[in-house]
Coordinates of C-alpha atoms in Angstrom, one line a residue:
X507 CA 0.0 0.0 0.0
X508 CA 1.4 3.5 -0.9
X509 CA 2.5 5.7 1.9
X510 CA 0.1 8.8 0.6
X511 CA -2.8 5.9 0.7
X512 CA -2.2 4.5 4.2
X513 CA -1.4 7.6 5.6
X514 CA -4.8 8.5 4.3
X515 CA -6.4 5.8 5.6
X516 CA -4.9 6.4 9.5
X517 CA -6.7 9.7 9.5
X518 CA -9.8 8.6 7.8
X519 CA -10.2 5.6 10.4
X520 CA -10.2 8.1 13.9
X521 CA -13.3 9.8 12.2
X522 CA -15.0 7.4 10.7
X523 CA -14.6 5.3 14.7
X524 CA -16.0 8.4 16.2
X525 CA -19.3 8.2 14.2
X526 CA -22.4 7.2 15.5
X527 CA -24.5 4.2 13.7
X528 CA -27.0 6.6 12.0
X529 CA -24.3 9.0 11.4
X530 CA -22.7 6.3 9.7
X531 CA -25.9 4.9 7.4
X532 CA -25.7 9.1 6.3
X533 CA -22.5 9.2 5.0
X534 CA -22.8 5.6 3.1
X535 CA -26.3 7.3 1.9
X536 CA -24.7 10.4 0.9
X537 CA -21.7 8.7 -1.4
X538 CA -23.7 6.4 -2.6
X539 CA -26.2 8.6 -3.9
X540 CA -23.8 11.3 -5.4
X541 CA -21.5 8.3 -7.0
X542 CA -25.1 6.7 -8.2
X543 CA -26.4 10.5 -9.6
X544 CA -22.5 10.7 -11.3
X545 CA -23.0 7.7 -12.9
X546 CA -26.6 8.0 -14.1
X547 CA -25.8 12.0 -15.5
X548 CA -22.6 10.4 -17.2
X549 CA -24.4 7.5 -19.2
X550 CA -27.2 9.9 -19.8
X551 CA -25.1 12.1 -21.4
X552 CA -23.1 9.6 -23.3
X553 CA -25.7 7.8 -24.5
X554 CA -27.4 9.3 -28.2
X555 CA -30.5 11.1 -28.1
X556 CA -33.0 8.2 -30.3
X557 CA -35.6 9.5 -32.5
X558 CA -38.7 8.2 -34.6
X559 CA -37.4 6.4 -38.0
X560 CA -41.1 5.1 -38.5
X561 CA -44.0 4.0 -36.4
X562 CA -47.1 1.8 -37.0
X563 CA -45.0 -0.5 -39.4
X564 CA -46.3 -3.9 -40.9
X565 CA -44.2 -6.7 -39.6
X566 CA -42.6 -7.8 -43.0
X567 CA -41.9 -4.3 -43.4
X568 CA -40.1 -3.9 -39.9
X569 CA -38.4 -7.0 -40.2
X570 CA -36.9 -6.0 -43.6
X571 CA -35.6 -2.2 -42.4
X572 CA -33.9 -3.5 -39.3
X573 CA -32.0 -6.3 -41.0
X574 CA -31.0 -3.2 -42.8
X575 CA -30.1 -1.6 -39.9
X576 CA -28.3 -4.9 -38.3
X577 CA -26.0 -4.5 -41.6
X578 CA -25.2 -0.8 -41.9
X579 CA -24.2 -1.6 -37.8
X580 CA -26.6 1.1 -36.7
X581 CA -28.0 1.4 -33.1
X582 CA -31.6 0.8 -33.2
X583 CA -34.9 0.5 -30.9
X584 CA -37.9 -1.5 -30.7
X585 CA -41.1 0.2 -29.3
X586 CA -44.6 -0.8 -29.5
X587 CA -44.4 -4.1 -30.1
X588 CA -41.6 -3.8 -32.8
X589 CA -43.9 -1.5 -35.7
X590 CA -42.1 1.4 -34.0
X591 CA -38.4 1.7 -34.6
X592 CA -35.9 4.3 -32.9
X593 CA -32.2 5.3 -34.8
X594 CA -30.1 7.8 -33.5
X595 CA -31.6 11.2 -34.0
X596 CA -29.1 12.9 -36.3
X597 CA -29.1 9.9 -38.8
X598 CA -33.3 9.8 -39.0
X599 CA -33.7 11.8 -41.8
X600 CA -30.4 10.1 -43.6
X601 CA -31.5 6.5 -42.9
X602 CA -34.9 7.8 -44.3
X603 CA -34.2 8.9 -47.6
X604 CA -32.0 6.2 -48.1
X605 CA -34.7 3.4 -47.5
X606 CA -36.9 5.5 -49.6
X607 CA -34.5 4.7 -52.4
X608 CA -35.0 1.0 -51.6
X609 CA -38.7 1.4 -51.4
X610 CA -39.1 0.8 -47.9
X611 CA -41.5 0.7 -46.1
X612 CA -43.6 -1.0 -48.2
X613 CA -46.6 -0.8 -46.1
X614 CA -47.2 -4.7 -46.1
X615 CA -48.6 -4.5 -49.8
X616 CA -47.1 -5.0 -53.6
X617 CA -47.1 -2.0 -55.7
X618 CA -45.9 -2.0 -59.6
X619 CA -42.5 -2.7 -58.0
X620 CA -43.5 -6.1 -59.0
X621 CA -43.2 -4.7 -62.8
X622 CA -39.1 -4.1 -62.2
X623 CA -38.0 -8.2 -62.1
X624 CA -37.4 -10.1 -65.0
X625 CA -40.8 -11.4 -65.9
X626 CA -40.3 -12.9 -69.5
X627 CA -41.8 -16.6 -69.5
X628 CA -44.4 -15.4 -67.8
X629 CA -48.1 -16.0 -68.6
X630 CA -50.8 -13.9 -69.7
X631 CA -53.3 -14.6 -66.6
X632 CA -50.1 -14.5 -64.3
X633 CA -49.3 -10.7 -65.9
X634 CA -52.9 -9.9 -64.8
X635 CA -53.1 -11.3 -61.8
X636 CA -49.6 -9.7 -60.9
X637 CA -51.4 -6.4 -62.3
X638 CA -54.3 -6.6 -60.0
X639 CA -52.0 -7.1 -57.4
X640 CA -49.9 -4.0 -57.7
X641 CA -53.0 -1.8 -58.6
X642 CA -54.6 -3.4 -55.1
X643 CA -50.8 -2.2 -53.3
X644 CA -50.4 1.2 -54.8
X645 CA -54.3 2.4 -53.9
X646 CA -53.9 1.1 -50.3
X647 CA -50.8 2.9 -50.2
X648 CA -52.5 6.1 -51.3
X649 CA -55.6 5.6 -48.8
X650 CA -52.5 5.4 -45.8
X651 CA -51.4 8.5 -46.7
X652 CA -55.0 9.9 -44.7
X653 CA -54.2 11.5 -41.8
X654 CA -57.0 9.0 -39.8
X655 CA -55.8 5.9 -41.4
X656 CA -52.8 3.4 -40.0
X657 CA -53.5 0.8 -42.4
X658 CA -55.6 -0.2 -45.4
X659 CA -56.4 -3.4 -47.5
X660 CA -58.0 -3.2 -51.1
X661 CA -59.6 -6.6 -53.1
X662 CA -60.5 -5.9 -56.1
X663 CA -63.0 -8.3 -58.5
X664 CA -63.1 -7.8 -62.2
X665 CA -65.2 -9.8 -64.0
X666 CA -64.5 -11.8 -66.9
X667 CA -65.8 -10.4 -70.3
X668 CA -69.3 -11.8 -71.9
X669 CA -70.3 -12.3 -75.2
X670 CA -73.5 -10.8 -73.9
X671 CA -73.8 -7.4 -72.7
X672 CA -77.0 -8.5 -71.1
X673 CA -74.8 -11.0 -68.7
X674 CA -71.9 -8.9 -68.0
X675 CA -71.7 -8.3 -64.5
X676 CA -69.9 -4.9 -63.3
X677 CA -66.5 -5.0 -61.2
X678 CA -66.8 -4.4 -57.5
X679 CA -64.3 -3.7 -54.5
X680 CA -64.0 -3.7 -50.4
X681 CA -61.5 -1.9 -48.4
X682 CA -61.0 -2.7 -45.1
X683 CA -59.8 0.2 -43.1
X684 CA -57.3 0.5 -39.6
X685 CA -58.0 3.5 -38.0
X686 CA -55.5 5.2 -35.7
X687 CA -56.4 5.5 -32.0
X688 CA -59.2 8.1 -31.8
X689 CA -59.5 8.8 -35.3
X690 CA -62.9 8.8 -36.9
X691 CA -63.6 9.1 -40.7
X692 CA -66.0 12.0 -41.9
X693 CA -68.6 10.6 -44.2
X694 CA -67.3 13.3 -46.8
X695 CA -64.2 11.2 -46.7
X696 CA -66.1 7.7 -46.9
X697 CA -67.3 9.0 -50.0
X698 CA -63.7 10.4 -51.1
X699 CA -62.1 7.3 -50.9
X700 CA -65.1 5.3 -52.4
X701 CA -64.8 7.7 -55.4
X702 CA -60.7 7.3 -55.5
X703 CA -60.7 3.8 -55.8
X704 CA -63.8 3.5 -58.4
X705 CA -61.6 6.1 -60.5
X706 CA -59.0 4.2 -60.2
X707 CA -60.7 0.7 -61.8
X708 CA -62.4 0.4 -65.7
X709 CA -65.7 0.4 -65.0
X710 CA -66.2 0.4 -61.0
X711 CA -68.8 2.7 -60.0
X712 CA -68.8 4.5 -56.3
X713 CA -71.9 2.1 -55.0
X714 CA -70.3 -1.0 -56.0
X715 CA -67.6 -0.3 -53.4
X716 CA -67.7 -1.4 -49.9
X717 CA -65.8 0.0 -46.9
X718 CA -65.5 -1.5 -43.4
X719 CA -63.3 -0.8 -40.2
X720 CA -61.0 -3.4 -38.4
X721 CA -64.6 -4.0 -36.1
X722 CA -66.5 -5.1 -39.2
X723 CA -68.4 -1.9 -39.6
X724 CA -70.1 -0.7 -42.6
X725 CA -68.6 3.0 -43.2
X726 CA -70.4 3.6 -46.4
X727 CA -73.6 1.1 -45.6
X728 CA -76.2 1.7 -49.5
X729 CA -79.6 2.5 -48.2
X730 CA -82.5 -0.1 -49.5
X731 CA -85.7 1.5 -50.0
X732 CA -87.4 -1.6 -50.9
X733 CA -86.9 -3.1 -47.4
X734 CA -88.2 -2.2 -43.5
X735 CA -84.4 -1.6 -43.1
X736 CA -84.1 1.4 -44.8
X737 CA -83.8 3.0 -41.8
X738 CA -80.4 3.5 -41.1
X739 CA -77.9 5.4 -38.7
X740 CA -77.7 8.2 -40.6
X741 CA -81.6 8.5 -40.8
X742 CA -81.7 8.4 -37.5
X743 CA -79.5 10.9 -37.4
X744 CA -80.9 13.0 -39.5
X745 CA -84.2 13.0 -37.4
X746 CA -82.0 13.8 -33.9
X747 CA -80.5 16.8 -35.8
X748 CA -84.3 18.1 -36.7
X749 CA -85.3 17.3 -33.1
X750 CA -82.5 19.2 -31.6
X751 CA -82.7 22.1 -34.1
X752 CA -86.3 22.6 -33.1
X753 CA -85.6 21.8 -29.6
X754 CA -83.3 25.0 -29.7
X755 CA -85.2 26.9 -31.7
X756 CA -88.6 26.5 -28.8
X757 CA -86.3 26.7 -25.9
X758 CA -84.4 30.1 -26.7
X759 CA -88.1 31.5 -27.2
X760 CA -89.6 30.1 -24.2
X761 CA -86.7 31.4 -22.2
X762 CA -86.9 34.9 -23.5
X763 CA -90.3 35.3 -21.8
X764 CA -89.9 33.2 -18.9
X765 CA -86.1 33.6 -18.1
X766 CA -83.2 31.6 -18.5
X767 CA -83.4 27.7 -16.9
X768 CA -87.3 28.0 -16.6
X769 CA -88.7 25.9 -19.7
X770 CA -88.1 22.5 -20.7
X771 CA -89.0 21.2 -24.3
X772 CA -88.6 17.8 -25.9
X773 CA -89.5 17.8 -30.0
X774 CA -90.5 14.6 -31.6
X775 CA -90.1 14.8 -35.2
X776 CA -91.4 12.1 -37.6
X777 CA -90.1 12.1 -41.1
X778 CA -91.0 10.3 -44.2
X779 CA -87.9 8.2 -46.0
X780 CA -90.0 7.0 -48.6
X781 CA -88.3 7.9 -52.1
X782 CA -91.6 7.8 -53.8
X783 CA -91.5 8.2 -57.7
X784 CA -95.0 9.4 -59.3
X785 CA -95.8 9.2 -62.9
X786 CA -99.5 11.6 -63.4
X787 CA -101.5 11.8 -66.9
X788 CA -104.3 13.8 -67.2
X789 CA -106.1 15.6 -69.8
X790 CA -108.0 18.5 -70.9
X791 CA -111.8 17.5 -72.2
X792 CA -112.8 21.5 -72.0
X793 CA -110.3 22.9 -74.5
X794 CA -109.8 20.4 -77.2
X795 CA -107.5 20.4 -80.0
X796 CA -107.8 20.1 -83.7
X797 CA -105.8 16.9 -84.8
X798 CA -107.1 16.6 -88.0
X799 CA -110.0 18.0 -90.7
X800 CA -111.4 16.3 -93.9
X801 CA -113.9 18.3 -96.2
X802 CA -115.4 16.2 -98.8
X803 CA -117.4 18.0 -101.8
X804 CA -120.0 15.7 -103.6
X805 CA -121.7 16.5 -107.0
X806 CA -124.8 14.5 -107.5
X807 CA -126.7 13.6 -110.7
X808 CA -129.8 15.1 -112.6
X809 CA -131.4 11.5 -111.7
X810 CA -130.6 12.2 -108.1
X811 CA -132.0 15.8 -107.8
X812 CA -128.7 17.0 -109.1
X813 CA -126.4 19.7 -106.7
X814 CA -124.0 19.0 -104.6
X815 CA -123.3 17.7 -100.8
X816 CA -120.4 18.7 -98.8
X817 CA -118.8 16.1 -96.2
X818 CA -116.8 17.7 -92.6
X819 CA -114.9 15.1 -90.4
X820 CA -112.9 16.8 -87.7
X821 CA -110.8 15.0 -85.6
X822 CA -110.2 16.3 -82.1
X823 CA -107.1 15.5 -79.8
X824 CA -107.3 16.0 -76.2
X825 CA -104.7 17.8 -74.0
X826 CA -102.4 15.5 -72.3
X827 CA -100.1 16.5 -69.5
X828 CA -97.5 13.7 -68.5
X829 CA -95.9 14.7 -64.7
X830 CA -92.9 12.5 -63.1
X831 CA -92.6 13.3 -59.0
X832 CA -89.8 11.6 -57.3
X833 CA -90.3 12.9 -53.6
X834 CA -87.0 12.9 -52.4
X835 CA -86.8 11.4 -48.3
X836 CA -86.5 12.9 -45.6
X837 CA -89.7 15.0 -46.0
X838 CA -91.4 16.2 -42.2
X839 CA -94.5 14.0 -41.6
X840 CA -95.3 15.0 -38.4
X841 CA -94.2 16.6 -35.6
X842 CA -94.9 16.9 -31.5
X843 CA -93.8 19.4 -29.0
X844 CA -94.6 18.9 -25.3
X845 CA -93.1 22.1 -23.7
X846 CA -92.9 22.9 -19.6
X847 CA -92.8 27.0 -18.5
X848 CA -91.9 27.9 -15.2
X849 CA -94.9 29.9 -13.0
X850 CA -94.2 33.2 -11.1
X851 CA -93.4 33.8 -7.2
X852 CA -94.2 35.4 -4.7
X853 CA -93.0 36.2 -1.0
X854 CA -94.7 34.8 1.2
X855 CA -94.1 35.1 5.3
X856 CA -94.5 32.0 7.3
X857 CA -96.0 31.2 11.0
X858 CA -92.4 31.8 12.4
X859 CA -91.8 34.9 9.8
X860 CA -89.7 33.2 7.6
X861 CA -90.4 34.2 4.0
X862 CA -90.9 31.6 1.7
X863 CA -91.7 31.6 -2.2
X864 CA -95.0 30.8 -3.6
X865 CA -96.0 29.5 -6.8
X866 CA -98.6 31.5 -9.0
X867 CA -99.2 29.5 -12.0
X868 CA -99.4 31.4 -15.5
X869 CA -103.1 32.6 -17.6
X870 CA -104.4 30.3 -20.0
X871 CA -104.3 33.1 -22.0
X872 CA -100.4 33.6 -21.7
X873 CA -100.2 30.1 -22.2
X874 CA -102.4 30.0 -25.7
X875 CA -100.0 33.1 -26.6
X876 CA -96.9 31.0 -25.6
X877 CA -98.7 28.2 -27.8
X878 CA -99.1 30.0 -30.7
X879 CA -95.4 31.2 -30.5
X880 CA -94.3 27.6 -30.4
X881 CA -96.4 26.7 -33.4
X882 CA -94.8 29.6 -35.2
X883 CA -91.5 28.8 -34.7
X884 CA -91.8 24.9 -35.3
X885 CA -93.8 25.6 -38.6
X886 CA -97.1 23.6 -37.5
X887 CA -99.5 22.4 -39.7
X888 CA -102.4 20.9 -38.7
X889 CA -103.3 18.7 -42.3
X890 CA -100.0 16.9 -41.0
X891 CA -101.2 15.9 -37.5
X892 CA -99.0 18.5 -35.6
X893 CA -99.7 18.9 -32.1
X894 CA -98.0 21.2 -29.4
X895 CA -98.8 21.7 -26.0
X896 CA -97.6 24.1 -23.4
X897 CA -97.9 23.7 -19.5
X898 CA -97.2 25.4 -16.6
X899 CA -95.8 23.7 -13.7
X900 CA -93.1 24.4 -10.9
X901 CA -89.7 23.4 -12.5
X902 CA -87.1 22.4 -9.2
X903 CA -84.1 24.8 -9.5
X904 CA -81.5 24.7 -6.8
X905 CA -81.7 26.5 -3.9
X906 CA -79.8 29.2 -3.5
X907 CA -79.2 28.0 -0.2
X908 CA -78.1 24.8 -1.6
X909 CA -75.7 26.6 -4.3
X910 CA -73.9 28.4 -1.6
X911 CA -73.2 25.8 0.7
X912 CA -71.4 23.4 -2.7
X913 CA -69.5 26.4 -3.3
X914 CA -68.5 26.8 0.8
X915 CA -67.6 23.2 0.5
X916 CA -66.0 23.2 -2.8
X917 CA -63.8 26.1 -1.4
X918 CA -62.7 24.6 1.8
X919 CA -62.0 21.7 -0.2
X920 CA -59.4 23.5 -2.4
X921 CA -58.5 25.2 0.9
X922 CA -57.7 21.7 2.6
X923 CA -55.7 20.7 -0.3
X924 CA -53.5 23.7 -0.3
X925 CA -52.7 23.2 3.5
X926 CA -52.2 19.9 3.3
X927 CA -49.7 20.4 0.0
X928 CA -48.0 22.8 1.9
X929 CA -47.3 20.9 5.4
X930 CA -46.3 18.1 3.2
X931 CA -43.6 20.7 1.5
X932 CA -42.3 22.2 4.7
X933 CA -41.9 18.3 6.5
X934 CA -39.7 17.6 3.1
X935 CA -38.1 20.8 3.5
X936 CA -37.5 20.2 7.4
X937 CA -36.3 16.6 6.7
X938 CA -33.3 18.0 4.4
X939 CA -32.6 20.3 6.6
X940 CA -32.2 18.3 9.5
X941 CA -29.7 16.1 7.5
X942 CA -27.9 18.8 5.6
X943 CA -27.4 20.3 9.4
X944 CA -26.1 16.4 10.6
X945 CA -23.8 16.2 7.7
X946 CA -22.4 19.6 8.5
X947 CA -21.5 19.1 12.3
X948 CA -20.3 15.3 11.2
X949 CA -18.0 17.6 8.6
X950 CA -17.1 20.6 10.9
X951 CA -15.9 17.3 13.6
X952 CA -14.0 15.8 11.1
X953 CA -12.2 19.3 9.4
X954 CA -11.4 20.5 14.0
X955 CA -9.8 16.7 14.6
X956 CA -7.9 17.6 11.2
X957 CA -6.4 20.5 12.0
X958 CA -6.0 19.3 15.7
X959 CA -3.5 16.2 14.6
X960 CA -1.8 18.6 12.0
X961 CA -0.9 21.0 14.9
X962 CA 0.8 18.4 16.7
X963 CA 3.3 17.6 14.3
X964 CA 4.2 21.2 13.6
X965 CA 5.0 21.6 17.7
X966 CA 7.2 18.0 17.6
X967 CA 9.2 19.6 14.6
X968 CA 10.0 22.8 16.5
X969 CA 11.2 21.2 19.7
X970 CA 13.5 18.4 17.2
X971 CA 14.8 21.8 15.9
X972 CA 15.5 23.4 19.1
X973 CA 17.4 20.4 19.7
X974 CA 19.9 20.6 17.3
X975 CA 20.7 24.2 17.6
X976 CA 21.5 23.1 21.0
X977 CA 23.6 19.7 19.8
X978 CA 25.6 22.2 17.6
X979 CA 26.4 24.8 19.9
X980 CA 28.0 22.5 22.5
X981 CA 30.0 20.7 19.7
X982 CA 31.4 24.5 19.1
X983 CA 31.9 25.3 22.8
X984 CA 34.0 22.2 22.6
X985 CA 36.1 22.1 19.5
X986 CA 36.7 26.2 20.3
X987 CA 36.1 27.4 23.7
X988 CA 37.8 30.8 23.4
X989 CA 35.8 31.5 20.7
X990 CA 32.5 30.4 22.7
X991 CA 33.6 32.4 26.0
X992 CA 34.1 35.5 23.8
X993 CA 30.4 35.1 22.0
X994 CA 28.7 34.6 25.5
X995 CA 30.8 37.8 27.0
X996 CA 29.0 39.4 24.4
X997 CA 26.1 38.2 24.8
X998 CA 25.8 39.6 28.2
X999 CA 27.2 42.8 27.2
X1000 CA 24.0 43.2 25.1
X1001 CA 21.7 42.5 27.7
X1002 CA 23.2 44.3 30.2
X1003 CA 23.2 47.7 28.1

């Protein structure tokens, strides 16, 4: 062991005996956690910062880039399951365009990359099978590049051609659809990609494509009129949105009269979704018209009472109107409005002289003029059935009472919270205190027992000097005495003066 070491050790050992247990367990705490926070700031530093090279990645496709990875020796990371995949950040956009160039990620499908290998011996139904493939590949690729969508699959069907145009059936499609987490697909862009694909096939029209969700879910579900189910989601939507419109519409005028909170109103709205088409003839018997006229002008014999006899045959055509209706659906067949207004009050003193509020119900003839309002507003019509009545009953509003003592206790909640944040901050802040204070009097011990033993060296080393002056003036009292007597004569000389 060095000197500088063990000499380091003999004064470590004095301080480290004169510790208490719990003084101890401090100090091993204290080391260990600084060497333990070196350490972790060191390999956080020196590790890279890793970055996003592409998420939500088909298997195949992340299997393919890291092997590519594995063989450029490049530091990756596997995240969510292994379709997320971390590089160092400064090499992202690098590593990117250079897969790019190798057409990855391919997004788990075939484009017309299949075109580029040497194809020759090849059939003609493998070319268009191989064809179908990479059109299938290169719309699901362009359907991925939705904001909403992490993934899509496209089938196509194309029928073979018939001799008969009678026979020839008509090419259909079905994409199914992953969604990203919370994403939801507008029914404008249902449409959109419906249209893309049928634009993108000879002879696919937008209704002959189908378009469900990883949950089996219809996005773009063709209504049948011919069937009870015609009623669909989005007719049932459609009839919530006309309920709620007129809901709105009765509710902000009830509450301008009565005040705000004091109606309620609940609309049923019945609508037709009948597409009915209508085909009317009639005809006009009071104003003919001429189709045709024949005159015929006859001479007759002498024998027959000679002259002549003229023949008119008019033929008449009547007016004929054709009309063609196609009533569109979604047509208002009936609707019902059942609305509630709020009374008046009045103060009214108790037995005990507490004042209380007392209910006065409305007029019937406020509430026939609040009536007819409503029917105004909601467009009534009585050929259709409509029917709206108005009532006026006590609607329960919260006390205010009631209001003021949630609010009391939602403050003295927040209040409690605060308080108890805050003794929770000063017993942290007391408990580091009270160790920084321990680790300072252990240190201030140490640094006083320090000084102490290098204090006593200092006076050992002036006494060993002392000494030796003395050692060395005998020797020269004895090798020259004169010399000596004359140097002490003077000596005294001095002091005596």
């Amino acid at each position: 062991m060095p000197d500088a070491l063990r000499r380091l050790v003999e004064k470590i050992k004095p301080f480290w005996t004169s510790l208490s247990a719990g003084q101890r367990a401090v100090l091993i705490g204290a080391v260990v956690g600084s060497v333990l926070l070196v350490v972790a700031v060191v390999h956080w530093a020196s590790r890279p910062n890793y970055a996003a090279l592409f998420a939500n990645l088909d298997p195949k496709d992340a299997s393919t880039i890291v092997e590519q990875l594995r063989a450029k020796k490049i530091p990756y990371q596997l995240r969510d399951g292994g379709t997320t995949i971390l590089v160092p950040q400064e090499r992202v956009y690098e590593l990117r365009l250079e897969l790019a160039g190798q057409g990855l990620p391919l997004m788990g499908t075939v484009g017309y990359e299949i075109f580029d290998r040497n194809n020759i011996g090849l059939t003609d139904f493998v070319q268009k099978v191989n064809y179908r493939r990479a059109l299938e590949g290169e719309l699901a690729r362009t359907i991925c590049t939705l904001s909403e969508i992490s993934a899509a699959r496209v089938h196509i069907v194309v029928p073979e051609p018939s001799l008969y145009s009678s026979e020839q059936k008509e090419p259909t499609a079905s994409i199914a659809l992953r969604l990203k987490p919370g994403a939801r697909l507008t029914p404008v862009q249902v449409q959109g990609i419906a249209n893309l694909v049928a634009s993108s096939v000879e002879g696919l029209r937008p209704e002959n494509v189908t378009i469900v969700d990883s949950y089996g879910n219809v996005l773009n579900a063709r209504k049948d009129k011919d069937t009870f189910a015609s009623l669909t989601a989005s007719q049932i939507e459609l009839q919530r949105d006309v309920e709620d419109y007129l809901g709105q519409k009765v509710t902000s005028l009830l509450e301008g009269v009565v005040g705000p909170g004091r109606a309620r109103v609940r609309v049923t709205a019945e609508l037709d979704f009948d597409q009915v088409e209508r085909t009317q003839e009639t005809y006009d018997a009071e104003n003919p018209a001429i189709r045709s006229q024949e005159t015929s002008l006859e001479i007759l014999p002498q024998g027959q009472g000679g002259g002549r006899r003229e023949t008119n045959v008019t033929n008449y055509e009547l007016n004929r109107t054709v009309e063609r209706v196609v009533q569109s659906p979604g047509a208002v067949r009936r609707i019902t409005v059942a609305a509630i207004v709020d009374g008046r009050y009045q103060p009214v003193k108790g037995a005990k002289g507490k004042e209380s509020q007392q209910f006065v119900p409305r007029s019937q003839e406020e509430l026939d003029k609040l009536t007819a309002l409503v029917q105004s507003a909601i467009g009534y019509d009585a050929k259709r059935g409509d029917r709206v009545e108005v009532t006026c009953l006590p609607i329960q509003m919260p006390e205010e009472e009631e209001l003021k003592e949630v609010s009391r206790r939602g403050f003295l909640m927040d209040v409690l919270e605060k308080v108890a944040l805050g003794l929770a901050v000063l017993l942290l802040l007391g408990l580091v205190r009270s160790g920084i204070r321990d680790l300072r009097e252990v240190a201030l011990a140490y640094l006083k027992r320090s000084s102490e033993e290098m204090e006593e060296p200092e006076a050992e080393k002036e006494a060993l000097e002392r000494l030796d002056r003395r050692r060395q003036v005998v020797y020269f009292a004895r090798r020259k005495p004169e010399d000596a007597a004359k140097l002490v004569r003077t000596w005294l000389v001095q002091d005596h003066r």
